[in-house]
Short mmCIF file of C-alpha atoms in Angstrom, two decimals:
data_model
loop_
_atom_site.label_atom_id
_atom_site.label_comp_id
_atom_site.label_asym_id
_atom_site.label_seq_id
_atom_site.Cartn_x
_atom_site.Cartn_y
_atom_site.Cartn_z
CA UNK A 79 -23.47 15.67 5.85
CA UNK A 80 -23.72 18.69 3.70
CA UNK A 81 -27.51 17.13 2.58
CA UNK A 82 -25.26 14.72 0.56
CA UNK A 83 -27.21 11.24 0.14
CA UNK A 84 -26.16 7.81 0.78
CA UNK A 85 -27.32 5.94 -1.91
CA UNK A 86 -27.51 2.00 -2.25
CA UNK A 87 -27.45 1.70 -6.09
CA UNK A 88 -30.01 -0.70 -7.84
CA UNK A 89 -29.06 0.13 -11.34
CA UNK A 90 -26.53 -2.48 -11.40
CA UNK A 91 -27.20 -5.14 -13.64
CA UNK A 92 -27.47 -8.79 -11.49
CA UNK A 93 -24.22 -10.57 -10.34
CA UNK A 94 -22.79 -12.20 -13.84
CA UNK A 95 -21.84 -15.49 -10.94
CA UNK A 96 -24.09 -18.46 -11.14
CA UNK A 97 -27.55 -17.62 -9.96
CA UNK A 98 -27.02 -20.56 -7.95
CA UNK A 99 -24.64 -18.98 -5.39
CA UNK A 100 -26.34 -18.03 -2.23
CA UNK A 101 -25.72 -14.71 -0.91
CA UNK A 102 -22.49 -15.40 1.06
CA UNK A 103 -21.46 -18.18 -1.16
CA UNK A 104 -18.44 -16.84 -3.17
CA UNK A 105 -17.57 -19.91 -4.96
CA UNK A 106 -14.10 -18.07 -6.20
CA UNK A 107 -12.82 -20.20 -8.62
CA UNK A 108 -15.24 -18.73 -11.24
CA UNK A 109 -14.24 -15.32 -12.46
CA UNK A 110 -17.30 -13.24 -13.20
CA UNK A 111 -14.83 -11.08 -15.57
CA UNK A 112 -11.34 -12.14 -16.65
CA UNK A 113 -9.77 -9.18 -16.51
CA UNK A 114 -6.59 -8.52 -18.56
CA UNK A 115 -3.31 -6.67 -18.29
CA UNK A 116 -3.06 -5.51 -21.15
CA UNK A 117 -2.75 -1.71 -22.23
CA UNK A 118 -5.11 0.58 -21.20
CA UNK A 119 -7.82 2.94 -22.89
CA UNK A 120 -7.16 6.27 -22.67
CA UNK A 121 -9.18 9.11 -20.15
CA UNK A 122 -11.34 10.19 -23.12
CA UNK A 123 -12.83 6.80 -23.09
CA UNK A 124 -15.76 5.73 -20.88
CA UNK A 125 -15.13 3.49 -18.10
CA UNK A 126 -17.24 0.44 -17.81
CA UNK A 127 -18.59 -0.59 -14.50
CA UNK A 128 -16.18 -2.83 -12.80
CA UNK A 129 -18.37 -2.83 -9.50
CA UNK A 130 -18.53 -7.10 -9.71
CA UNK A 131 -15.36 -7.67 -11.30
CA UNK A 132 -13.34 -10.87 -9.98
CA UNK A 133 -9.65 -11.19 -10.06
CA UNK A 134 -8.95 -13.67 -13.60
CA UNK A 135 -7.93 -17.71 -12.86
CA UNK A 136 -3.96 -17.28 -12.35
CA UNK A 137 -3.85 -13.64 -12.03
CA UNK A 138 -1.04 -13.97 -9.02
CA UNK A 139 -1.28 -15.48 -5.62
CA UNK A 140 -5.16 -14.15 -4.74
CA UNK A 141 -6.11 -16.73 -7.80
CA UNK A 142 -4.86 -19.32 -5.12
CA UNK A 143 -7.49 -21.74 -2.96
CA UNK A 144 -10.63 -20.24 -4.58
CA UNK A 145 -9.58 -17.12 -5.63
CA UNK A 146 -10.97 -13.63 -4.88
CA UNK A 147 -14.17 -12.15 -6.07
CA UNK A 148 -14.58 -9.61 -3.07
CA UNK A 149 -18.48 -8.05 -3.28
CA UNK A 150 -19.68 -9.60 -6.33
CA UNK A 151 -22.20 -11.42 -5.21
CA UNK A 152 -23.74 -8.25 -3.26
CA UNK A 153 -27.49 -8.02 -3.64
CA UNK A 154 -28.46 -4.47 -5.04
CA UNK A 155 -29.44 -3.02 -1.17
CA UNK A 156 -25.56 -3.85 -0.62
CA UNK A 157 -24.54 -1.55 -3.31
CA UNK A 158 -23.61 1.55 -2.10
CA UNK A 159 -22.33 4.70 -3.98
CA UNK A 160 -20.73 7.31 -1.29
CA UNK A 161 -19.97 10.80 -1.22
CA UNK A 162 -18.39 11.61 2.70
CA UNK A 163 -17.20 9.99 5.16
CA UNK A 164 -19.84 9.63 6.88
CA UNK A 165 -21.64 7.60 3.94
CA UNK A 166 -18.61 5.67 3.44
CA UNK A 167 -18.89 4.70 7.16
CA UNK A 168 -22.10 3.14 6.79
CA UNK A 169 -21.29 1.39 4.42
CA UNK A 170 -18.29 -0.31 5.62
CA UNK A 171 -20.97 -1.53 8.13
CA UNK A 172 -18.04 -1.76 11.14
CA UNK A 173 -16.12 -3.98 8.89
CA UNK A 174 -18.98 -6.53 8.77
CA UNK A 175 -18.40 -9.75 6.41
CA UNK A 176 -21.62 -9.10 4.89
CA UNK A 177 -21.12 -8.97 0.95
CA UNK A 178 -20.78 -5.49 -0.47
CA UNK A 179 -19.75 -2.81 -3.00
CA UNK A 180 -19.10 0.30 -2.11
CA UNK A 181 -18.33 2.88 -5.17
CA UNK A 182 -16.68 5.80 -4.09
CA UNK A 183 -17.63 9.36 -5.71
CA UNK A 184 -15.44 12.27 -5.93
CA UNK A 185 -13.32 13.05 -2.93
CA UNK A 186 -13.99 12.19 0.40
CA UNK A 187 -11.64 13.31 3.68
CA UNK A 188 -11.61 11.18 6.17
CA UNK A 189 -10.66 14.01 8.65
CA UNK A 190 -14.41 15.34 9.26
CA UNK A 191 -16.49 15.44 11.57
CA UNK A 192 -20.15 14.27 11.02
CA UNK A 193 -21.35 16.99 9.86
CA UNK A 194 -18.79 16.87 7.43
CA UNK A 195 -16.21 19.64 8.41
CA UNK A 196 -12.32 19.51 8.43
CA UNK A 197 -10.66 18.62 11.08
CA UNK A 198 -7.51 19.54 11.56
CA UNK A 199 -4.66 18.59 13.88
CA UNK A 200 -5.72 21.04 16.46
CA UNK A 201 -9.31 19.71 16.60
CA UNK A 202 -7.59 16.20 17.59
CA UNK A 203 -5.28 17.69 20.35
CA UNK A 204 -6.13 17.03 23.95
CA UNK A 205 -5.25 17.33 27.45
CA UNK A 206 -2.96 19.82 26.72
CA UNK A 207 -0.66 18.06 24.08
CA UNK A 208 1.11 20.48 21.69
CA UNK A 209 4.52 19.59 19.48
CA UNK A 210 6.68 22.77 21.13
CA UNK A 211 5.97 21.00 24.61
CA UNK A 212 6.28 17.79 23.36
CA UNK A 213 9.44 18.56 21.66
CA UNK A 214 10.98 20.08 25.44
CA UNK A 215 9.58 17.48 27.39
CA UNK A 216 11.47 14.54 25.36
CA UNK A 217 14.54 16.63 24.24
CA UNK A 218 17.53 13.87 24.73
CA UNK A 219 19.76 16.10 26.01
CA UNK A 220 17.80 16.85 28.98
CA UNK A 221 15.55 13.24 28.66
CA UNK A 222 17.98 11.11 27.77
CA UNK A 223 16.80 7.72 26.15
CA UNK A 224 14.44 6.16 28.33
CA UNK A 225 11.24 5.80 26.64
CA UNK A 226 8.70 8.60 26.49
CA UNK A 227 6.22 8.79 29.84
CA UNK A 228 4.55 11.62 31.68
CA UNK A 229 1.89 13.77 30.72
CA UNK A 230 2.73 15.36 27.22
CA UNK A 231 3.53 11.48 25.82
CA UNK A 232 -0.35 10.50 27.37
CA UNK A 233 -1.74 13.40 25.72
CA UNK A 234 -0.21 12.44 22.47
CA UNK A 235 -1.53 9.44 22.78
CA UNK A 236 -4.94 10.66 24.29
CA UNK A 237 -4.98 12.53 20.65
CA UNK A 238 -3.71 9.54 18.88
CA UNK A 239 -6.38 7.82 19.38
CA UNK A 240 -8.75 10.50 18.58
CA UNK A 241 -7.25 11.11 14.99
CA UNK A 242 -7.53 6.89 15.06
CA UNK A 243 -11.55 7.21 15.44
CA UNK A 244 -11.99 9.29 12.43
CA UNK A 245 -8.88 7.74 9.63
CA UNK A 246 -9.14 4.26 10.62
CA UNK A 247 -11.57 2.37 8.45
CA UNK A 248 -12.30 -0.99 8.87
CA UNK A 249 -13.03 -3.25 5.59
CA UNK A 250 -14.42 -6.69 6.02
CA UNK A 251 -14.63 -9.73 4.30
CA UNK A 252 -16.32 -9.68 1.35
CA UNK A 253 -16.16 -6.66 0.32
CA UNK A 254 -15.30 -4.52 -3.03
CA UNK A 255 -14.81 -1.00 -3.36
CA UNK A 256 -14.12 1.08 -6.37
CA UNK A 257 -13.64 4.58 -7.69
CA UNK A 258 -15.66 5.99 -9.93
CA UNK A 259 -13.72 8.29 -12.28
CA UNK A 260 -11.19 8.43 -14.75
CA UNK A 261 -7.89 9.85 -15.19
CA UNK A 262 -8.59 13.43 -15.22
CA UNK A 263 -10.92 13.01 -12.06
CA UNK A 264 -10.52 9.87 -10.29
CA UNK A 265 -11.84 9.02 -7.08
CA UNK A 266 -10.07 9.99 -4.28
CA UNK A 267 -9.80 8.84 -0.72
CA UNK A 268 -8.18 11.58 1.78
CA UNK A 269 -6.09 11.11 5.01
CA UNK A 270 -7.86 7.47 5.19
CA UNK A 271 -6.00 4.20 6.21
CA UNK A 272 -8.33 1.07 5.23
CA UNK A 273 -7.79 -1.34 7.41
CA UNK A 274 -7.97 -5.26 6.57
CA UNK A 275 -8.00 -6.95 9.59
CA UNK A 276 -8.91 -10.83 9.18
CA UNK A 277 -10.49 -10.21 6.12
CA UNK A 278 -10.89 -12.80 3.72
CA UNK A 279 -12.00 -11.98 0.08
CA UNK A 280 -11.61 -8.09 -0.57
CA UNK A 281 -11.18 -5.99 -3.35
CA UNK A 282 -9.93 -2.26 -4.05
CA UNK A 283 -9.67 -0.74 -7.51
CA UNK A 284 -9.22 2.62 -9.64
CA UNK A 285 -9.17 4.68 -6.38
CA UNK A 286 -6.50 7.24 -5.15
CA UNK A 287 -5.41 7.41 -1.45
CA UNK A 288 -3.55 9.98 -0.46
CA UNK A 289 -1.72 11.46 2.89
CA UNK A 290 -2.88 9.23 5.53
CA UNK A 291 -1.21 12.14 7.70
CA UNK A 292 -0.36 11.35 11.07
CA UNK A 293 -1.18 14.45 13.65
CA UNK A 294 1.21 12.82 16.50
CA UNK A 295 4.47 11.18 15.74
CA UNK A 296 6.11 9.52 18.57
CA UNK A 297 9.80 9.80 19.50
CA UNK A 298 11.78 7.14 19.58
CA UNK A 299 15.09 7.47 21.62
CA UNK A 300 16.50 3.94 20.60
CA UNK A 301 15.50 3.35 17.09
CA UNK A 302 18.20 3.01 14.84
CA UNK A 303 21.25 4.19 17.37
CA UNK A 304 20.11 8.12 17.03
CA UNK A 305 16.46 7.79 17.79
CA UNK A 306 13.70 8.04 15.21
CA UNK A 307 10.50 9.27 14.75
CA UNK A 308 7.61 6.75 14.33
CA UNK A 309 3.93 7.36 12.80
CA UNK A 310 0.87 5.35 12.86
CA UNK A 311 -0.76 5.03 9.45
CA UNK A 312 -0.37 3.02 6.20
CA UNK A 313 -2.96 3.92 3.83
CA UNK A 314 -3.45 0.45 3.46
CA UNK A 315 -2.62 -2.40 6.01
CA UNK A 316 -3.38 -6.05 5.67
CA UNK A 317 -3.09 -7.58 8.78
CA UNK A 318 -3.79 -11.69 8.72
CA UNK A 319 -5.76 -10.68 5.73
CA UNK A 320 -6.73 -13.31 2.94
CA UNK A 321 -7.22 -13.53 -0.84
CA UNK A 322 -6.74 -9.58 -1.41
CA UNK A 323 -7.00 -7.97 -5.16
CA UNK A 324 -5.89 -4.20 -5.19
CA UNK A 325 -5.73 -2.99 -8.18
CA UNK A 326 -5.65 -0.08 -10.36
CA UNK A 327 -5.08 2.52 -7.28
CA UNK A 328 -2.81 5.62 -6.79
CA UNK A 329 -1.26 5.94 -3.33
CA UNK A 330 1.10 8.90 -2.45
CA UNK A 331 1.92 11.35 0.00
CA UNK A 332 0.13 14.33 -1.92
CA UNK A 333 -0.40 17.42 -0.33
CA UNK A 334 2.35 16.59 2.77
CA UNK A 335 5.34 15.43 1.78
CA UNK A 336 7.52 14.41 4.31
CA UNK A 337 10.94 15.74 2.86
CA UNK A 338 8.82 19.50 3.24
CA UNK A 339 8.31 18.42 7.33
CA UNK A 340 10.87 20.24 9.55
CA UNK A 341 13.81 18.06 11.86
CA UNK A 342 13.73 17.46 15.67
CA UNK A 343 15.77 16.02 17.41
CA UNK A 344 18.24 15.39 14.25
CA UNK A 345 15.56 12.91 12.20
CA UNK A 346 12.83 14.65 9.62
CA UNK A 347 9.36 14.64 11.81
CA UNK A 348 7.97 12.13 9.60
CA UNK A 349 4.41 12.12 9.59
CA UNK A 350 3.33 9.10 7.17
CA UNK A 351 4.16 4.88 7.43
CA UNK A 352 3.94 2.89 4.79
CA UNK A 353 1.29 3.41 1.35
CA UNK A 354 0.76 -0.38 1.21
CA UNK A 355 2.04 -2.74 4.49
CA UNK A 356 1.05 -6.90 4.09
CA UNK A 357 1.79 -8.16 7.15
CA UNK A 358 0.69 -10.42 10.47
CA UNK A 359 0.40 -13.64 8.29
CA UNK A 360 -1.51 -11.74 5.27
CA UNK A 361 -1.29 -14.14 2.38
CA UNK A 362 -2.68 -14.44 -1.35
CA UNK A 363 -2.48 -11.07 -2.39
CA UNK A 364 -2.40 -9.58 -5.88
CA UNK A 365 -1.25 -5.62 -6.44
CA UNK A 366 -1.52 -4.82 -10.24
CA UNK A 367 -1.18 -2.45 -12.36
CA UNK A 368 -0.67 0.98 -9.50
CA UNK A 369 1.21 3.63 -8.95
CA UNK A 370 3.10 4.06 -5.57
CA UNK A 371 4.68 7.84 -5.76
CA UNK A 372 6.37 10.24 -3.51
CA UNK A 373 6.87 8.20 -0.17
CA UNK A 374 9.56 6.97 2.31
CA UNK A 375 9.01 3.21 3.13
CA UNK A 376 6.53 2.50 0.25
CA UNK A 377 5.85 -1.53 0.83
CA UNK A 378 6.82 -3.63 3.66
CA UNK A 379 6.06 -7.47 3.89
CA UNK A 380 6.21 -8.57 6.55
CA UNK A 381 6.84 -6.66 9.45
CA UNK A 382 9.47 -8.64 12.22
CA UNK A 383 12.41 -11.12 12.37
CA UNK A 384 11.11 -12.75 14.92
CA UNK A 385 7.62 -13.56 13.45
CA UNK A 386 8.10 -16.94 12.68
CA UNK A 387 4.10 -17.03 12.64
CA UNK A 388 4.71 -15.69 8.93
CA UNK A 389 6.56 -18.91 7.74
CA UNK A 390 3.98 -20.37 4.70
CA UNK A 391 1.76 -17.02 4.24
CA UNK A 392 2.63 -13.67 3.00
CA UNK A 393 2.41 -14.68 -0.64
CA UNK A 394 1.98 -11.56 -2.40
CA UNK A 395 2.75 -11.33 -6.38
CA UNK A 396 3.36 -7.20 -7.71
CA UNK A 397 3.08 -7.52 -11.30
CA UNK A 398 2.55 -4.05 -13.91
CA UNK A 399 3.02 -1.40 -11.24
CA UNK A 400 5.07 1.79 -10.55
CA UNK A 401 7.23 2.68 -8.40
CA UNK A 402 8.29 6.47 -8.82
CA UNK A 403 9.88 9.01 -6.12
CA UNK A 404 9.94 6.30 -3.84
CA UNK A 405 13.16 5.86 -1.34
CA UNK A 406 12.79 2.11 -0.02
CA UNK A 407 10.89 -0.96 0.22
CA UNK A 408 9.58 -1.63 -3.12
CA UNK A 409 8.88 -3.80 -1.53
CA UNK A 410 11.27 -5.27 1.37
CA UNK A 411 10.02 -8.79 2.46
CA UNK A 412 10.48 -11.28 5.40
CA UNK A 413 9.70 -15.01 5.17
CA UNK A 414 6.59 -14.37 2.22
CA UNK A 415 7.03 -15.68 -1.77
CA UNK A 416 6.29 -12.57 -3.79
CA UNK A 417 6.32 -12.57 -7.36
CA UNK A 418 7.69 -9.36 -8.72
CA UNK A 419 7.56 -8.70 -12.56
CA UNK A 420 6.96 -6.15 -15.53
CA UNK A 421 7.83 -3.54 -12.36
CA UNK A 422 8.70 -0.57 -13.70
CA UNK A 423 10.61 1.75 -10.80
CA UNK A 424 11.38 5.78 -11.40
CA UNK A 425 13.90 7.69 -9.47
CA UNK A 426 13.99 11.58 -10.27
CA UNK A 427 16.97 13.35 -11.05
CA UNK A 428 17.44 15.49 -7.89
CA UNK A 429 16.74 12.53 -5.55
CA UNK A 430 19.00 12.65 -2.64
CA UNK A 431 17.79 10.30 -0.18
CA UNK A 432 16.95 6.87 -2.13
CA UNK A 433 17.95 4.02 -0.37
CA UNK A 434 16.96 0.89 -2.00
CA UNK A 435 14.13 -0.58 -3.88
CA UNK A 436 14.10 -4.40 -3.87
CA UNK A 437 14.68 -5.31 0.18
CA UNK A 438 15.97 -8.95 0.82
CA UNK A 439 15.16 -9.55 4.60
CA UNK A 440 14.65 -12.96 6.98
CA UNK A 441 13.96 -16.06 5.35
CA UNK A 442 12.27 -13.95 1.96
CA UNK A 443 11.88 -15.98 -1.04
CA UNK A 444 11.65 -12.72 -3.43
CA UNK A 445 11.67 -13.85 -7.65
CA UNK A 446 12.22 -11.02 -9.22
CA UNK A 447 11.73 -10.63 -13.31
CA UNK A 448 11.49 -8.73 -16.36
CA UNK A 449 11.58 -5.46 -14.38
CA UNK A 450 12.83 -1.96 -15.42
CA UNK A 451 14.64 0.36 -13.12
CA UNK A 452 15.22 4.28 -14.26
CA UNK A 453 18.01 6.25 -11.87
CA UNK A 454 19.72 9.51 -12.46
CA UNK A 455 23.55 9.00 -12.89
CA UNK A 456 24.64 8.83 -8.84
CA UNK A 457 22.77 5.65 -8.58
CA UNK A 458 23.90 2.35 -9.38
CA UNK A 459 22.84 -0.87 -10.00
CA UNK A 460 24.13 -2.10 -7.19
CA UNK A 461 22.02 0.22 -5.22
CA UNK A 462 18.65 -1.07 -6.21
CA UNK A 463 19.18 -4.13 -3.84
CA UNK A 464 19.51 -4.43 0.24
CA UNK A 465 19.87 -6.91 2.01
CA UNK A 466 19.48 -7.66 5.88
CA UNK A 467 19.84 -11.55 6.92
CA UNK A 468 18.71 -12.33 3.51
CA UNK A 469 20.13 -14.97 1.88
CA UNK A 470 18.51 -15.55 -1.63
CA UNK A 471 17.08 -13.17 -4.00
CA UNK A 472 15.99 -14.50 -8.39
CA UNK A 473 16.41 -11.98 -10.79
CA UNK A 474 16.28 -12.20 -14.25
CA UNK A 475 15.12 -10.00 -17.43
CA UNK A 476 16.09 -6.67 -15.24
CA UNK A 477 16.51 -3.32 -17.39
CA UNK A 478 18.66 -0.78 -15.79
CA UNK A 479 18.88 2.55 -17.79
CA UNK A 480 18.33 0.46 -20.52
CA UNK A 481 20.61 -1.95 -20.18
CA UNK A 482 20.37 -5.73 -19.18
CA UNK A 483 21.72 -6.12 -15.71
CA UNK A 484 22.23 -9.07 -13.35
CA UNK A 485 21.37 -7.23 -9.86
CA UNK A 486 22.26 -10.81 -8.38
CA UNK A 487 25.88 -10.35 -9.41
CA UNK A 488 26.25 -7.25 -9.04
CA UNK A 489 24.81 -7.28 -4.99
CA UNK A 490 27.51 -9.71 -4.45
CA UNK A 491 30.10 -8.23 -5.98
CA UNK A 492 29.80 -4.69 -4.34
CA UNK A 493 28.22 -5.92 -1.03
CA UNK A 494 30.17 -8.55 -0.02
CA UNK A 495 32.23 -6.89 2.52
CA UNK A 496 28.93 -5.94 4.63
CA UNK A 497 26.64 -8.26 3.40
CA UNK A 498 26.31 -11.90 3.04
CA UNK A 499 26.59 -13.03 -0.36
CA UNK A 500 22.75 -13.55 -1.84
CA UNK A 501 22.05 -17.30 -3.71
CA UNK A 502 19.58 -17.62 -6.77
CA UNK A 503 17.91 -20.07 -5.65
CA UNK A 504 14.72 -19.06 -3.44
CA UNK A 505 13.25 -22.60 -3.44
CA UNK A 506 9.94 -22.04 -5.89
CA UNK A 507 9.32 -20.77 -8.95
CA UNK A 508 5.93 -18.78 -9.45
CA UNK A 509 2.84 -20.20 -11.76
CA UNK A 510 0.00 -18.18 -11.00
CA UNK A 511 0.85 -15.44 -12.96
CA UNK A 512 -0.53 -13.49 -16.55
CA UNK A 513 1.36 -13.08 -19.19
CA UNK A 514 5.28 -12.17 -18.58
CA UNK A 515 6.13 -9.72 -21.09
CA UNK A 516 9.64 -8.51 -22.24
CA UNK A 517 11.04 -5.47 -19.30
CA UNK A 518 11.00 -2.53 -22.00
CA UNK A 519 7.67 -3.82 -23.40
CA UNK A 520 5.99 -3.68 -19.80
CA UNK A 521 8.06 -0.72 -18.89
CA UNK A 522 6.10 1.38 -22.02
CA UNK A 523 2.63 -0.30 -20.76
CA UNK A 524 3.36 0.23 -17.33
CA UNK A 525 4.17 4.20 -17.68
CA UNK A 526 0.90 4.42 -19.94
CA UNK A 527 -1.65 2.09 -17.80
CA UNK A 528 -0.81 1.85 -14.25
CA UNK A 529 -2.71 4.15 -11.67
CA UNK A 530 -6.12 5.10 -10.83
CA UNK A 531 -8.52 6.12 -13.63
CA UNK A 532 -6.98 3.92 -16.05
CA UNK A 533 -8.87 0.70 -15.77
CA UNK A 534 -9.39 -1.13 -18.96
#
């Protein structure tokens, strides 16, 4: 552990919640800070400690049925400040529900070893797996497109699974964890992909994840008529997770971008998922105020057709974040209510493969306002929306280069031939929100204030 120590802070000052709450007793209705969106301080000034910060009373859907106060109530043994992985580990405690905070220092990789050495994606490979025989074993003109079986597609997985050990991080119930840095040095979280399974009551803030790289792609044969290649890692899923507050984080591709990663088979050897997935009945979640840069298939909620399961949860709200360099799903939704306003989404100049931003999918109820859209001259407005077996999509207050636009009318009107026309009328209208302000007004906040380091 390069003689690094894993410290359990007692500095802290005592939980600002009722003394009356019993370790394990969240009580979330109370917020121990009400935090505000409104613009940030600049890196020169000193962040405060937001270690048992709780999401403000109407700040979006994890305000809902209690709301979410994630570690606050942690007593000071249950305060952790980590430096490795191996630190940050223990103190994820196996994704225990025990109340916690874990403040993250500096920049930990998630692809060490104990001892706290790199690992590559040679030190994962096993039983003989390597990409140039993987790559002749599954070729379809000689495979065809059956499935891949035999012994190079078990070795992949073999060293699947032993990338998996090290990157996948389970966080519990209960639990907060922060960066600790500002702007010009925030925390950052390497290769990592935090996994909320089940969890009830967690918060992340003012951290940076980057390239949650995946070592071992799997081919495809049938995926999308040409075959496709599939990875493995989001750098953050929520999977039937509850009441979840992320806030304040950077997530990107940094240091691997796929459009840099070579083509086999015809399709670019994609090596990351999604930055931010909410799916498997995840409901009551709140994303503020972060950046989501340089990335395929940023945001997906929801994650099947057929996952009927989903009807009544997945009720996210994305309110004062950024979208920039990203290609599609920002987000794309099935069956959830998501609140998505003072957005503000950048696509460079020399972008060549955007797709879409707002996805309208099965039985989504997406209301959409006061968001600001900036495209280089090849895209249009009626570009920002897809559609597949959606049928209703409210927008209002949308800035496009500018300009006022109505994407609702202008989806129909340039769609119509391949897809259904889209109604306005999504059945609900949000009220657990903050303050709605004006597109340009959050666009110049948003550009300023979203992102890691830049907590108020």
């Amino acid at each position: 552990m390069g003689g690094r120590s894993y410290v359990a802070s007692s500095w802290l000052a005592a939980s600002p919640l009722s003394a009356s709450r019993e370790r394990g007793d969240l009580h979330r209705g109370g917020a121990a800070y009400r935090y505000s969106p409104a613009p940030l301080r600049g890196a020169a000034d000193p962040l405060r400690d937001i270690s048992r910060d709780a999401l403000a009373p109407n700040d979006g859907w994890a305000a809902a049925g209690g709301g979410t106060a994630g570690g606050s109530t942690a007593d000071d043994a249950r305060v952790f400040t980590v430096r490795n992985r191996s630190e940050l580990v223990r103190a994820l405690d196996g994704g225990s529900a025990t109340p916690k905070i874990i403040r993250i220092a500096g920049t930990i990789d998630a692809n060490t070893d104990d001892d706290g050495d790199h690992l590559d994606c040679a030190d994962y490979a096993t039983d003989g797996y390597s990409t140039k025989k993987y790559l002749a074993a599954y070729d379809p003109r000689t495979w065809g497109s059956a499935k891949p079986s035999g012994p190079q597609e078990e070795a992949r997985q073999a060293s699947a699974a032993r990338q998996a050990e090290r990157i996948e991080l389970a966080v519990g119930s209960h639990t907060t964890i922060v960066g600790l840095g500002g702007s010009e040095n925030p925390a950052v979280l390497k290769g990592a992909s935090l996994q909320l399974r089940g969890a009830d009551n967690v918060i992340v803030r003012n951290l940076e994840l980057r390239d949650a790289y995946d070592c071992f792609p799997v081919w495809q044969p049938n995926t999308g008529g040409l075959g496709d290649w599939k990875t493995a890692y989001d750098n953050i899923w929520l999977r039937g997770a509850t009441h979840v507050w992320i806030d304040h984080v950077t997530v990107s591709d940094r240091g691997h971008p796929d459009e840099k990663e070579p083509t086999y088979f015809g399709r670019n050897y994609l090596r990351h998922d999604g930055l931010l997935d909410i799916t498997n009945a995840s409901d009551l979640v709140t994303v503020s105020w972060s950046r989501f840069a340089d990335h395929d298939k940023a945001m997906l909620i929801g994650n099947g057709d057929t996952a009927t399961g989903d009807r009544g949860k997945l009720r996210v709200t994305l309110h004062h974040n950024e979208f920039e360099s990203v290609v599609q799903r920002a987000p794309r939704v099935r069956f959830g209510q998501v609140h998505v306003y003072n957005n503000r989404y950048v696509v460079p100049a020399g972008a060549h493969d955007y797709r879409y931003s707002l996805g309208v999918s099965t039985e989504s109820a997406m209301y959409a306002e006061n968001n600001a859209f900036h495209t280089p001259g090849h895209i249009e407005a009626a570009d920002l929306v897809k559609s597949w077996n959606g049928t209703a999509l409210h927008q209002s207050g949308t800035l496009f280069n500018g300009y006022p636009v109505d994407l609702l009318a202008i989806h129909n009107a340039y769609n119509s031939g391949s897809e259904r026309d889209l109604t306005a009328d999504v059945g609900w209208r949000p009220t657990l929100h903050t303050k709605i302000d004006s597109a340009e007004a959050a666009d110049r906040a948003v550009a300023g204030g979203a992102g890691a380091g830049r907590t108020p």
